[in-house]
PDB file of C-alpha atoms and ligand atoms in Angstrom:
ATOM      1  CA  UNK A   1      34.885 135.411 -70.186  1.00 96.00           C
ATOM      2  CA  UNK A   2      38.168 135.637 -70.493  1.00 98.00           C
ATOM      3  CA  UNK A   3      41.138 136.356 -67.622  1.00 98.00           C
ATOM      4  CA  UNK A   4      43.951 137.593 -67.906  1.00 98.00           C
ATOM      5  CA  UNK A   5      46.861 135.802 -65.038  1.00 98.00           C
ATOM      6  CA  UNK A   6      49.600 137.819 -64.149  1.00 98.00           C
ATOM      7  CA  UNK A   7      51.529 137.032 -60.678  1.00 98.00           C
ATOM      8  CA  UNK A   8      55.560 137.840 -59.810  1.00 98.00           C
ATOM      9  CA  UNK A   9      55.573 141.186 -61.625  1.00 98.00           C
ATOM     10  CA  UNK A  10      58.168 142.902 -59.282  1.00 98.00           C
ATOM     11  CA  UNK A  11      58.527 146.320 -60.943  1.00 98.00           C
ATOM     12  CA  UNK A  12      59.752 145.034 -63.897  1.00 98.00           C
ATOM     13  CA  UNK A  13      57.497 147.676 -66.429  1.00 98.00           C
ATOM     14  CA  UNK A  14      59.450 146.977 -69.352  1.00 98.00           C
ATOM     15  CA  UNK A  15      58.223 142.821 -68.796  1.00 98.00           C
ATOM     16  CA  UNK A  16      55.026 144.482 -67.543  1.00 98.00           C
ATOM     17  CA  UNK A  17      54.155 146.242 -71.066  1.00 98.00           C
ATOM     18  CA  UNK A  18      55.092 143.640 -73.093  1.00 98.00           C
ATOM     19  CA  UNK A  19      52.618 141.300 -71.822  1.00 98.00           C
ATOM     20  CA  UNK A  20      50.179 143.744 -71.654  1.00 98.00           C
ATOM     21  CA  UNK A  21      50.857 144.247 -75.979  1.00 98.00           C
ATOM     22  CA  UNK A  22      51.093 140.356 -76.194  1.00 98.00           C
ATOM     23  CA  UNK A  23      47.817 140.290 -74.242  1.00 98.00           C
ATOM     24  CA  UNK A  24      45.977 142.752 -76.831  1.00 97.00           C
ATOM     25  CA  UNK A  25      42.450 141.828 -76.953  1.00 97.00           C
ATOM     26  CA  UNK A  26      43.116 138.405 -75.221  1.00 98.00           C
ATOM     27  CA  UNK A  27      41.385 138.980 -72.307  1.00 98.00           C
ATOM     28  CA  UNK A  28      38.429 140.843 -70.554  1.00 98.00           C
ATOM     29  CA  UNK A  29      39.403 141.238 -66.579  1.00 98.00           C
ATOM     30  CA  UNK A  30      42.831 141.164 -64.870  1.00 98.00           C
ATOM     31  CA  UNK A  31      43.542 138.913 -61.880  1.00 98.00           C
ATOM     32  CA  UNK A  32      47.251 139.353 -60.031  1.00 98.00           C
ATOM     33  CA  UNK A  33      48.760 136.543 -57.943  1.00 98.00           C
ATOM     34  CA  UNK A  34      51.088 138.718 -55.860  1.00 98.00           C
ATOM     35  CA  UNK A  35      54.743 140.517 -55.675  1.00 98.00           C
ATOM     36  CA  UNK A  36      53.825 142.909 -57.882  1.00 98.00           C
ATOM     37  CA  UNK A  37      57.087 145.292 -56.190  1.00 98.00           C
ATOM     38  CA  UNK A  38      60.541 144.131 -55.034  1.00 97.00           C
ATOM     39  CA  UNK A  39      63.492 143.199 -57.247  1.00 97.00           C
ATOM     40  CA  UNK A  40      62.859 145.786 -60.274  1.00 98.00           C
ATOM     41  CA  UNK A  41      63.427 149.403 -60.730  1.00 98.00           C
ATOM     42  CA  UNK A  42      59.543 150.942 -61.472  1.00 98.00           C
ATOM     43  CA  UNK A  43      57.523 149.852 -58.376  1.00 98.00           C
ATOM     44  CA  UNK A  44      55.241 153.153 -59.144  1.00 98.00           C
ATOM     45  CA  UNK A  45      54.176 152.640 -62.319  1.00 98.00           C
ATOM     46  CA  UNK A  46      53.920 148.920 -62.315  1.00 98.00           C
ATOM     47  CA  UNK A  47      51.495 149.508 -59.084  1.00 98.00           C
ATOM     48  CA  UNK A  48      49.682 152.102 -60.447  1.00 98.00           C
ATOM     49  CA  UNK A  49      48.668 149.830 -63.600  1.00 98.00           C
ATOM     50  CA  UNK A  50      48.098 147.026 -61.273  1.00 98.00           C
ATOM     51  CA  UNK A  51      46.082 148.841 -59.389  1.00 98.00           C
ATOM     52  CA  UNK A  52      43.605 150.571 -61.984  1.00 98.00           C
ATOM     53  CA  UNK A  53      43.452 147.414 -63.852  1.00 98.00           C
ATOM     54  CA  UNK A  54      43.467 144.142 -61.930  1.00 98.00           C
ATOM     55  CA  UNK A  55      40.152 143.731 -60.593  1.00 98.00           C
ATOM     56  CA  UNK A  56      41.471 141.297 -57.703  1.00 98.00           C
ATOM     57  CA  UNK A  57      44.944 141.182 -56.326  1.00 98.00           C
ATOM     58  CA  UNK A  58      46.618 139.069 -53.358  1.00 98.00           C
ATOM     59  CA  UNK A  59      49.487 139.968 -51.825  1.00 98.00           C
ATOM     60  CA  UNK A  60      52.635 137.990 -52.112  1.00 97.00           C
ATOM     61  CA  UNK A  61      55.515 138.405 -49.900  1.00 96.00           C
ATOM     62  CA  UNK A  62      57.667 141.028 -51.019  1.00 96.00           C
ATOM     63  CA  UNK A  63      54.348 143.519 -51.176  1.00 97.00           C
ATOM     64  CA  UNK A  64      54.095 142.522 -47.378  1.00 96.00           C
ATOM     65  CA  UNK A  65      57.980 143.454 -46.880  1.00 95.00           C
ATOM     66  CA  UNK A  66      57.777 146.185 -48.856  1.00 95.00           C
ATOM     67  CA  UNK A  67      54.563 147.663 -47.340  1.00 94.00           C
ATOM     68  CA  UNK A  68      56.303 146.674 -43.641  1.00 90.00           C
ATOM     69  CA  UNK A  69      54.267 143.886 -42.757  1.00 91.00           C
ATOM     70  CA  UNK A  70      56.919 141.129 -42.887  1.00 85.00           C
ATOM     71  CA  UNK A  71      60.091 140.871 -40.482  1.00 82.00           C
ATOM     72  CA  UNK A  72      63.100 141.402 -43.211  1.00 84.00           C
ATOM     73  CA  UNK A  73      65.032 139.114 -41.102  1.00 83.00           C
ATOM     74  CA  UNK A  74      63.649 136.293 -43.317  1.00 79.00           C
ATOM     75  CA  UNK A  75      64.491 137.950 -46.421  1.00 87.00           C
ATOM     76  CA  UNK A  76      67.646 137.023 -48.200  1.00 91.00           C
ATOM     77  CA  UNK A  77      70.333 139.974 -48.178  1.00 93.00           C
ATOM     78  CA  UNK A  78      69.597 140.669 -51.817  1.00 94.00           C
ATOM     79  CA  UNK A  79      65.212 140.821 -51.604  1.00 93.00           C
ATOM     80  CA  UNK A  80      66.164 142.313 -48.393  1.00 94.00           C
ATOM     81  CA  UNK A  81      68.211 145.212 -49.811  1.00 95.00           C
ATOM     82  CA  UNK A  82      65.697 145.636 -52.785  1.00 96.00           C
ATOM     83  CA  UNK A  83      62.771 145.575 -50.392  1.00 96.00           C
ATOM     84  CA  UNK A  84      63.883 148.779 -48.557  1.00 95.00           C
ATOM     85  CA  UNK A  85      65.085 150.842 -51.750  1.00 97.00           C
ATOM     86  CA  UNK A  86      61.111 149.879 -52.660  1.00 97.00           C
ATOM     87  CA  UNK A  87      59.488 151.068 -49.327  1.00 96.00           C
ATOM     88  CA  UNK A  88      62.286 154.216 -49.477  1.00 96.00           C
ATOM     89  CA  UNK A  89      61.347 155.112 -53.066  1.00 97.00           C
ATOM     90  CA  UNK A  90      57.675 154.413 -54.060  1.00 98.00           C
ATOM     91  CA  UNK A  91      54.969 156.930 -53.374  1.00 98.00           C
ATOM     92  CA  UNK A  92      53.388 156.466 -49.665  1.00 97.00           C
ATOM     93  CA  UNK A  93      49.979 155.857 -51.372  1.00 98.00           C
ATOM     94  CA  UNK A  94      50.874 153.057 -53.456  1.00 98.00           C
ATOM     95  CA  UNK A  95      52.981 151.659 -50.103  1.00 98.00           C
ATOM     96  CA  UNK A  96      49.580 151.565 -48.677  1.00 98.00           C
ATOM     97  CA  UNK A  97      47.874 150.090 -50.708  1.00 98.00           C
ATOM     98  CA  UNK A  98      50.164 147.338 -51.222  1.00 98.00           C
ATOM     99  CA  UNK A  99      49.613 147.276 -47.232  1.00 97.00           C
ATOM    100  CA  UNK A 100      46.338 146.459 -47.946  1.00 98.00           C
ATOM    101  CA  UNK A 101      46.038 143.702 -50.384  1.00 98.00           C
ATOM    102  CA  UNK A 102      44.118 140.498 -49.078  1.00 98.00           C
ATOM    103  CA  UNK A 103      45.308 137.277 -48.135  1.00 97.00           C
ATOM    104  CA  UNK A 104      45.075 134.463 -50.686  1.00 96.00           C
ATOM    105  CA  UNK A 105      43.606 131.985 -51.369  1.00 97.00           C
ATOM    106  CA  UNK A 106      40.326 133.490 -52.523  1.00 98.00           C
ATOM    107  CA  UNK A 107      37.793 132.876 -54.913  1.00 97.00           C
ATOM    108  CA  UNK A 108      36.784 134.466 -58.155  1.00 97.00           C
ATOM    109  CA  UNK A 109      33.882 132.748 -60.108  1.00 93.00           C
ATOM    110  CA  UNK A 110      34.598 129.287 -59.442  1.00 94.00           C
ATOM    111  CA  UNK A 111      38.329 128.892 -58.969  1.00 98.00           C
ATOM    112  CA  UNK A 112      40.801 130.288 -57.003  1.00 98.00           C
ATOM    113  CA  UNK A 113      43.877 132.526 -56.324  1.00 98.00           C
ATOM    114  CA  UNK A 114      46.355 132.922 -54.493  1.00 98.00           C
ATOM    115  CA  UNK A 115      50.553 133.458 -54.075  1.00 98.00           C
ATOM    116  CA  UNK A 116      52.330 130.955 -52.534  1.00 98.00           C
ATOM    117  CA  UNK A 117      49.917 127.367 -51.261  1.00 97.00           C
ATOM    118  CA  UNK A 118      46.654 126.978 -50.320  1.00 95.00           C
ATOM    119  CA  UNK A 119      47.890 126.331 -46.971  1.00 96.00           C
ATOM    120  CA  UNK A 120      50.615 129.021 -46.361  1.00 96.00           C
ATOM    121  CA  UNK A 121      51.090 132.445 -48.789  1.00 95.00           C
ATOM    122  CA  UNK A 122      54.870 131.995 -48.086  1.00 94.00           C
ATOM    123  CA  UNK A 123      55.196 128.207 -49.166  1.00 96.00           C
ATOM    124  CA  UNK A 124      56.619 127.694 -52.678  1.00 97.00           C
ATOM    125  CA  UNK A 125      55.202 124.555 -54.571  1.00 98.00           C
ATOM    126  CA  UNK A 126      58.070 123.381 -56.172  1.00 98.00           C
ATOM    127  CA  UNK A 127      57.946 119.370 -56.566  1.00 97.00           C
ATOM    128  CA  UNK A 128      55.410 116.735 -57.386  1.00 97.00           C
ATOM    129  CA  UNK A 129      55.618 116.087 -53.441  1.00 97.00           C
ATOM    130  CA  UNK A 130      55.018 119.500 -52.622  1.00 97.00           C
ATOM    131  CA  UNK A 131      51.847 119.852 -54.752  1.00 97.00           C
ATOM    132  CA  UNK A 132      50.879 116.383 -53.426  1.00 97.00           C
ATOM    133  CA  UNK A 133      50.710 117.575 -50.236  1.00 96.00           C
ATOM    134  CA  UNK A 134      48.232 120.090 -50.578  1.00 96.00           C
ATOM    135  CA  UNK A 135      46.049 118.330 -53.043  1.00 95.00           C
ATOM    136  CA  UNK A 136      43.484 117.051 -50.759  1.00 93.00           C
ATOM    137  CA  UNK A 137      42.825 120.903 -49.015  1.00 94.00           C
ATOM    138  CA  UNK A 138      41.987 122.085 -52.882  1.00 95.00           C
ATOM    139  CA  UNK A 139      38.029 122.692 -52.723  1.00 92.00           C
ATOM    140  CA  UNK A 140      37.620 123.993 -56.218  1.00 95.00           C
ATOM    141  CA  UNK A 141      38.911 121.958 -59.671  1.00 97.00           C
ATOM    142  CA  UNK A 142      40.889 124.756 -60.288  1.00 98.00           C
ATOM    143  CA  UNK A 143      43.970 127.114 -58.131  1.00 98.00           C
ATOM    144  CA  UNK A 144      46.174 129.859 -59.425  1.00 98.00           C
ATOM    145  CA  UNK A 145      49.391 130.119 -57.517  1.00 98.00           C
ATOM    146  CA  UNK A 146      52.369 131.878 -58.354  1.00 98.00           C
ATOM    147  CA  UNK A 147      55.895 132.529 -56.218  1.00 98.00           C
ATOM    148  CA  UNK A 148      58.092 130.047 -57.374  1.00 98.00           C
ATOM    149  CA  UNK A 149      58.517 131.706 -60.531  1.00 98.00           C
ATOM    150  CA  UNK A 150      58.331 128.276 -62.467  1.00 98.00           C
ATOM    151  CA  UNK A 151      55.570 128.634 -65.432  1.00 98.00           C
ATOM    152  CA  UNK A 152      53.578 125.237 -65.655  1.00 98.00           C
ATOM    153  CA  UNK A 153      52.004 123.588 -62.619  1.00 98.00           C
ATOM    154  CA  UNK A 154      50.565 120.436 -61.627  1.00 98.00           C
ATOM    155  CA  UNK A 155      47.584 118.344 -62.638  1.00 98.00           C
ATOM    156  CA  UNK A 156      46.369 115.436 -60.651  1.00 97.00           C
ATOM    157  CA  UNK A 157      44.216 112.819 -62.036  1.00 95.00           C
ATOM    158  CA  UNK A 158      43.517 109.906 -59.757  1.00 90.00           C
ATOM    159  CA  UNK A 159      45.913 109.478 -57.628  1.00 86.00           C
ATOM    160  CA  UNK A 160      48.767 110.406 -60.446  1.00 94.00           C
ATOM    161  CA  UNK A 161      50.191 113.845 -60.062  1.00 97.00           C
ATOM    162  CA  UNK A 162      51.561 115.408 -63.295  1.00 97.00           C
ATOM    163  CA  UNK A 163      53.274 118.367 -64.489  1.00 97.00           C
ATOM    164  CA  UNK A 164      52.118 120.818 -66.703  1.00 98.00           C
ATOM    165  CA  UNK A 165      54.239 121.812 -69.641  1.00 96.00           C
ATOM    166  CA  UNK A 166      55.287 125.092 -70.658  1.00 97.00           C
ATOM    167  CA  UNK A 167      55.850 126.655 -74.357  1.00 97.00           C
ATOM    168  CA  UNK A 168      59.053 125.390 -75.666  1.00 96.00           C
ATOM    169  CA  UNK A 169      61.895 128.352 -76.428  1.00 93.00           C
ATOM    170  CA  UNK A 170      60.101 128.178 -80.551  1.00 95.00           C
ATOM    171  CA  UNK A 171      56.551 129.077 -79.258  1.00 97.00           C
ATOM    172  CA  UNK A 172      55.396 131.613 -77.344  1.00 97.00           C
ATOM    173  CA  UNK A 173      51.839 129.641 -76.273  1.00 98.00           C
ATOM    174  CA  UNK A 174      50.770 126.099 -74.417  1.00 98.00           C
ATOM    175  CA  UNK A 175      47.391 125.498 -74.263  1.00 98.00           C
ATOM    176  CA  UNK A 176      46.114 123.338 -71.551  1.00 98.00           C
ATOM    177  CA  UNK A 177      43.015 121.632 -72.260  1.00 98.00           C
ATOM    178  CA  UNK A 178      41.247 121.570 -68.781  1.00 98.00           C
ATOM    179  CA  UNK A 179      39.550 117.808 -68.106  1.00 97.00           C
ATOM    180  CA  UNK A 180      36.488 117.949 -65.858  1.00 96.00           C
ATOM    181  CA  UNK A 181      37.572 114.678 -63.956  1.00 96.00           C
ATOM    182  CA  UNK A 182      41.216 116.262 -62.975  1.00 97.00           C
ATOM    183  CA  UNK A 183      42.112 118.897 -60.437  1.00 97.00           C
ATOM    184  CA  UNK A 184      44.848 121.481 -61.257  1.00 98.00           C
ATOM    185  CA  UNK A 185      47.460 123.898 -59.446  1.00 98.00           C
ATOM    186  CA  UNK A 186      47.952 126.316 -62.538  1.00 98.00           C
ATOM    187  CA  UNK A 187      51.386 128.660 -62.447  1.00 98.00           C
ATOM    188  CA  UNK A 188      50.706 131.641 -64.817  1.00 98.00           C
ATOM    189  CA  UNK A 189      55.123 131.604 -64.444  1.00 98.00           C
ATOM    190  CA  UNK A 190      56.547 135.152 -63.380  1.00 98.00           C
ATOM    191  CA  UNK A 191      55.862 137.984 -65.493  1.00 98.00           C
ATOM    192  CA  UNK A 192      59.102 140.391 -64.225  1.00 98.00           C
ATOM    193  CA  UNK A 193      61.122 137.746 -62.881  1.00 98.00           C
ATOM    194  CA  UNK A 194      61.337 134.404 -64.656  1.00 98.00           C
ATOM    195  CA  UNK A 195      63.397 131.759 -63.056  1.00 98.00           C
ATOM    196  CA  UNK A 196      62.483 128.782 -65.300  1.00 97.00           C
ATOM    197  CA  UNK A 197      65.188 128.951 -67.505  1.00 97.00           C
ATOM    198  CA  UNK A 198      63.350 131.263 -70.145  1.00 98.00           C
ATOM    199  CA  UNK A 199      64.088 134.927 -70.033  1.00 98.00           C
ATOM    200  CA  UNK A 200      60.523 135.707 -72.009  1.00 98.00           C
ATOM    201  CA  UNK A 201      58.287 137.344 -69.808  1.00 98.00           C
ATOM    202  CA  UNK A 202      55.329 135.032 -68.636  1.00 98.00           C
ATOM    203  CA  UNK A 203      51.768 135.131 -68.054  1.00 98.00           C
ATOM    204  CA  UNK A 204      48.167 133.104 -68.914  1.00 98.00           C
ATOM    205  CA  UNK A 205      45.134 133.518 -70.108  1.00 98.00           C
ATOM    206  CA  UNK A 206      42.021 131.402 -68.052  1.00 98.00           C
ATOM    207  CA  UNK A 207      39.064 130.986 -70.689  1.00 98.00           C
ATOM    208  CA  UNK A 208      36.484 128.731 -68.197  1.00 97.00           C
ATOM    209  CA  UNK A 209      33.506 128.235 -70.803  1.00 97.00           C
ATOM    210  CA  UNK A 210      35.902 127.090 -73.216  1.00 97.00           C
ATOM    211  CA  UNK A 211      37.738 124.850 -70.620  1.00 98.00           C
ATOM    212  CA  UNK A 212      41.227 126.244 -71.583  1.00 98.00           C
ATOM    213  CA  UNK A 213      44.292 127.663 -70.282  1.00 98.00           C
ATOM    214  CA  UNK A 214      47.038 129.458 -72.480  1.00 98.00           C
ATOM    215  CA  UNK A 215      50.439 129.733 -71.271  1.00 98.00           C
ATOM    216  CA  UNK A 216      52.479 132.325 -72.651  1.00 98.00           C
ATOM    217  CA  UNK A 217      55.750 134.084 -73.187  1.00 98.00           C
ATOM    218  CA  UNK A 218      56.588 137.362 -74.176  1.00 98.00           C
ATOM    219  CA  UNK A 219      59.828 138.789 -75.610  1.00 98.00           C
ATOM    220  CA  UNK A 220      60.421 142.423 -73.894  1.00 98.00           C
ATOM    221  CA  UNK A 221      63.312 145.235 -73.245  1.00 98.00           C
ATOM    222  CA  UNK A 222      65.169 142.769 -70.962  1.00 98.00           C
ATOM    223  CA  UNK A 223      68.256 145.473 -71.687  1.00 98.00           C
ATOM    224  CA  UNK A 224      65.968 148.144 -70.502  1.00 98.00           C
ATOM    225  CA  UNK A 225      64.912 146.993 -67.180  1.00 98.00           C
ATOM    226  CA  UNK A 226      68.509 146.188 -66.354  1.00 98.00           C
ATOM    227  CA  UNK A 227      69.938 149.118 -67.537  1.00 98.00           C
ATOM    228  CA  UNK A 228      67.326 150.611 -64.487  1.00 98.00           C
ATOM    229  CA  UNK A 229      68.280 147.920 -62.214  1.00 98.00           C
ATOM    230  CA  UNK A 230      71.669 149.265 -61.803  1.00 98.00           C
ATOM    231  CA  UNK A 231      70.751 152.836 -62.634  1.00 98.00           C
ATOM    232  CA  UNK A 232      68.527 152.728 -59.384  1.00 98.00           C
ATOM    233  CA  UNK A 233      71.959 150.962 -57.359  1.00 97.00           C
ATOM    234  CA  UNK A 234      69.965 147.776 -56.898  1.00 98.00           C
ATOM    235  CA  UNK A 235      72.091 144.650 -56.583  1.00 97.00           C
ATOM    236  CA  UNK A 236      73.580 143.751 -60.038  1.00 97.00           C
ATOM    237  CA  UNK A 237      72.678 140.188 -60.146  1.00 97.00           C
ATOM    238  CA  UNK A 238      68.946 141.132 -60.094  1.00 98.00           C
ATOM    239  CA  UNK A 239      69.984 142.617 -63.175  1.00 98.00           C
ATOM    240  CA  UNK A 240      71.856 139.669 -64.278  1.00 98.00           C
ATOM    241  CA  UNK A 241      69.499 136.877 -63.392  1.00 98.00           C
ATOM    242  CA  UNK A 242      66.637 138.777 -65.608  1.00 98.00           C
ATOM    243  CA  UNK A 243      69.336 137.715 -68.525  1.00 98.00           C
ATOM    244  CA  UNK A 244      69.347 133.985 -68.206  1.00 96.00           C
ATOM    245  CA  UNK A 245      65.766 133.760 -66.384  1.00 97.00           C
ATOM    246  CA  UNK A 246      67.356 131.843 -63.333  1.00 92.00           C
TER     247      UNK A 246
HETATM  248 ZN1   ZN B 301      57.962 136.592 -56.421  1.00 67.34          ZN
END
């Protein structure tokens, strides 16, 4: 079995269908870490694949915004803007169902998934220390997170946290070989919204009988989704940032 790990999509179709043509016959069923909406211009169509194709989806916390479940207050100006143009311009039915997406963590097989911690869907795992923190609440060897945007992760192996490397800018794959005697917080990176200094769209691939994950990157229309970005009269540095993936 083979899974396919997309999370931090945010509209961004043109990212979207790359990975999806990278992904060709890499993978058998689709899980989604969250924010598949906010930020980029096609919140339709990017839901509507999501939708018919990701077997399990949590929400992250621009779907919440976006379907009106989260006070915009704590938004920052610019998600804030981009989260009303999404709940103003996106079919009611997809709205809704982003309204209904669970809760992470949960648990697929035996690992898990969620958007932001184990402990909070709105708390970004940034640093060792941050990861550290959480380590003794994870109950399975192996968590999917997403929201930070930052492709990699963190492995922890007796007491020694680690983290996980990405593929440099001459590859387009890392593969993590997955030790049975370590525990790991595995970040699939964003697929419409890198911030990790690497433009390339990003996503992984979760093989557990083979004990392996695949990081990836994927070159796509960056033009083309920014180009939409300021068609739509979204803030311009949403347009910019997709640029320098920062
Ligand atoms: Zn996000």
């Amino acid at each position: 079995m083979r899974f396919l790990i997309l999370s931090d999509i945010h509209a961004n179709r043109e990212a979207l269908e790359a990975v999806i043509a990278h992904a060709k016959d890499k993978y058998d069923r689709v899980l989604c870490l969250g924010d598949v909406v906010g930020y980029g211009a096609d919140p339709d169509v990017v839901t509507e694949w999501v939708r018919h194709n990701a077997e399990l989806t949590i929400r992250g916390n621009h779907d919440k915004a976006c379907a009106g479940l989260e006070d915009l207050e704590w938004f920052n100006p610019v998600a804030r803007v981009s989260a009303v143009w999404t709940r103003e311009t996106t079919k009611p039915e997809n709205i809704a169902w982003l309204g209904k997406l669970p809760k992470g963590p949960a648990q697929v097989d035996g690992f898990h998934i969620l958007h932001g911690s184990p402990l909070d869907e709105d708390e970004y795992l940034i640093t060792n220390q941050d990861a550290e923190q959480v380590a003794p609440y994870l109950d399975s060897q192996i968590f999917f997170f997403g929201h930070s945007h930052l492709q990699g992760g963190f492995v922890f192996h007796r007491n020694h946290t680690k983290r996980i490397a990405k593929p440099g800018t001459d590859s387009d794959e890392y593969v993590l070989e997955v030790d049975p005697d370590s525990t790991y917080l595995i970040n699939p990176g964003s697929v419409g919204q890198p911030r990790d200094n690497d433009p390339r769209a990003a996503y992984a691939v979760y093989e557990p009988e083979q004990r392996l994950v695949t990081y990836y990157r994927a070159e796509y229309d960056i033009r083309g989704a920014q180009r939409k970005i300021i068609a739509a009269g979204l803030p311009e540095v949403l347009a910019k940032r997709l640029g320098i993936g920062g």
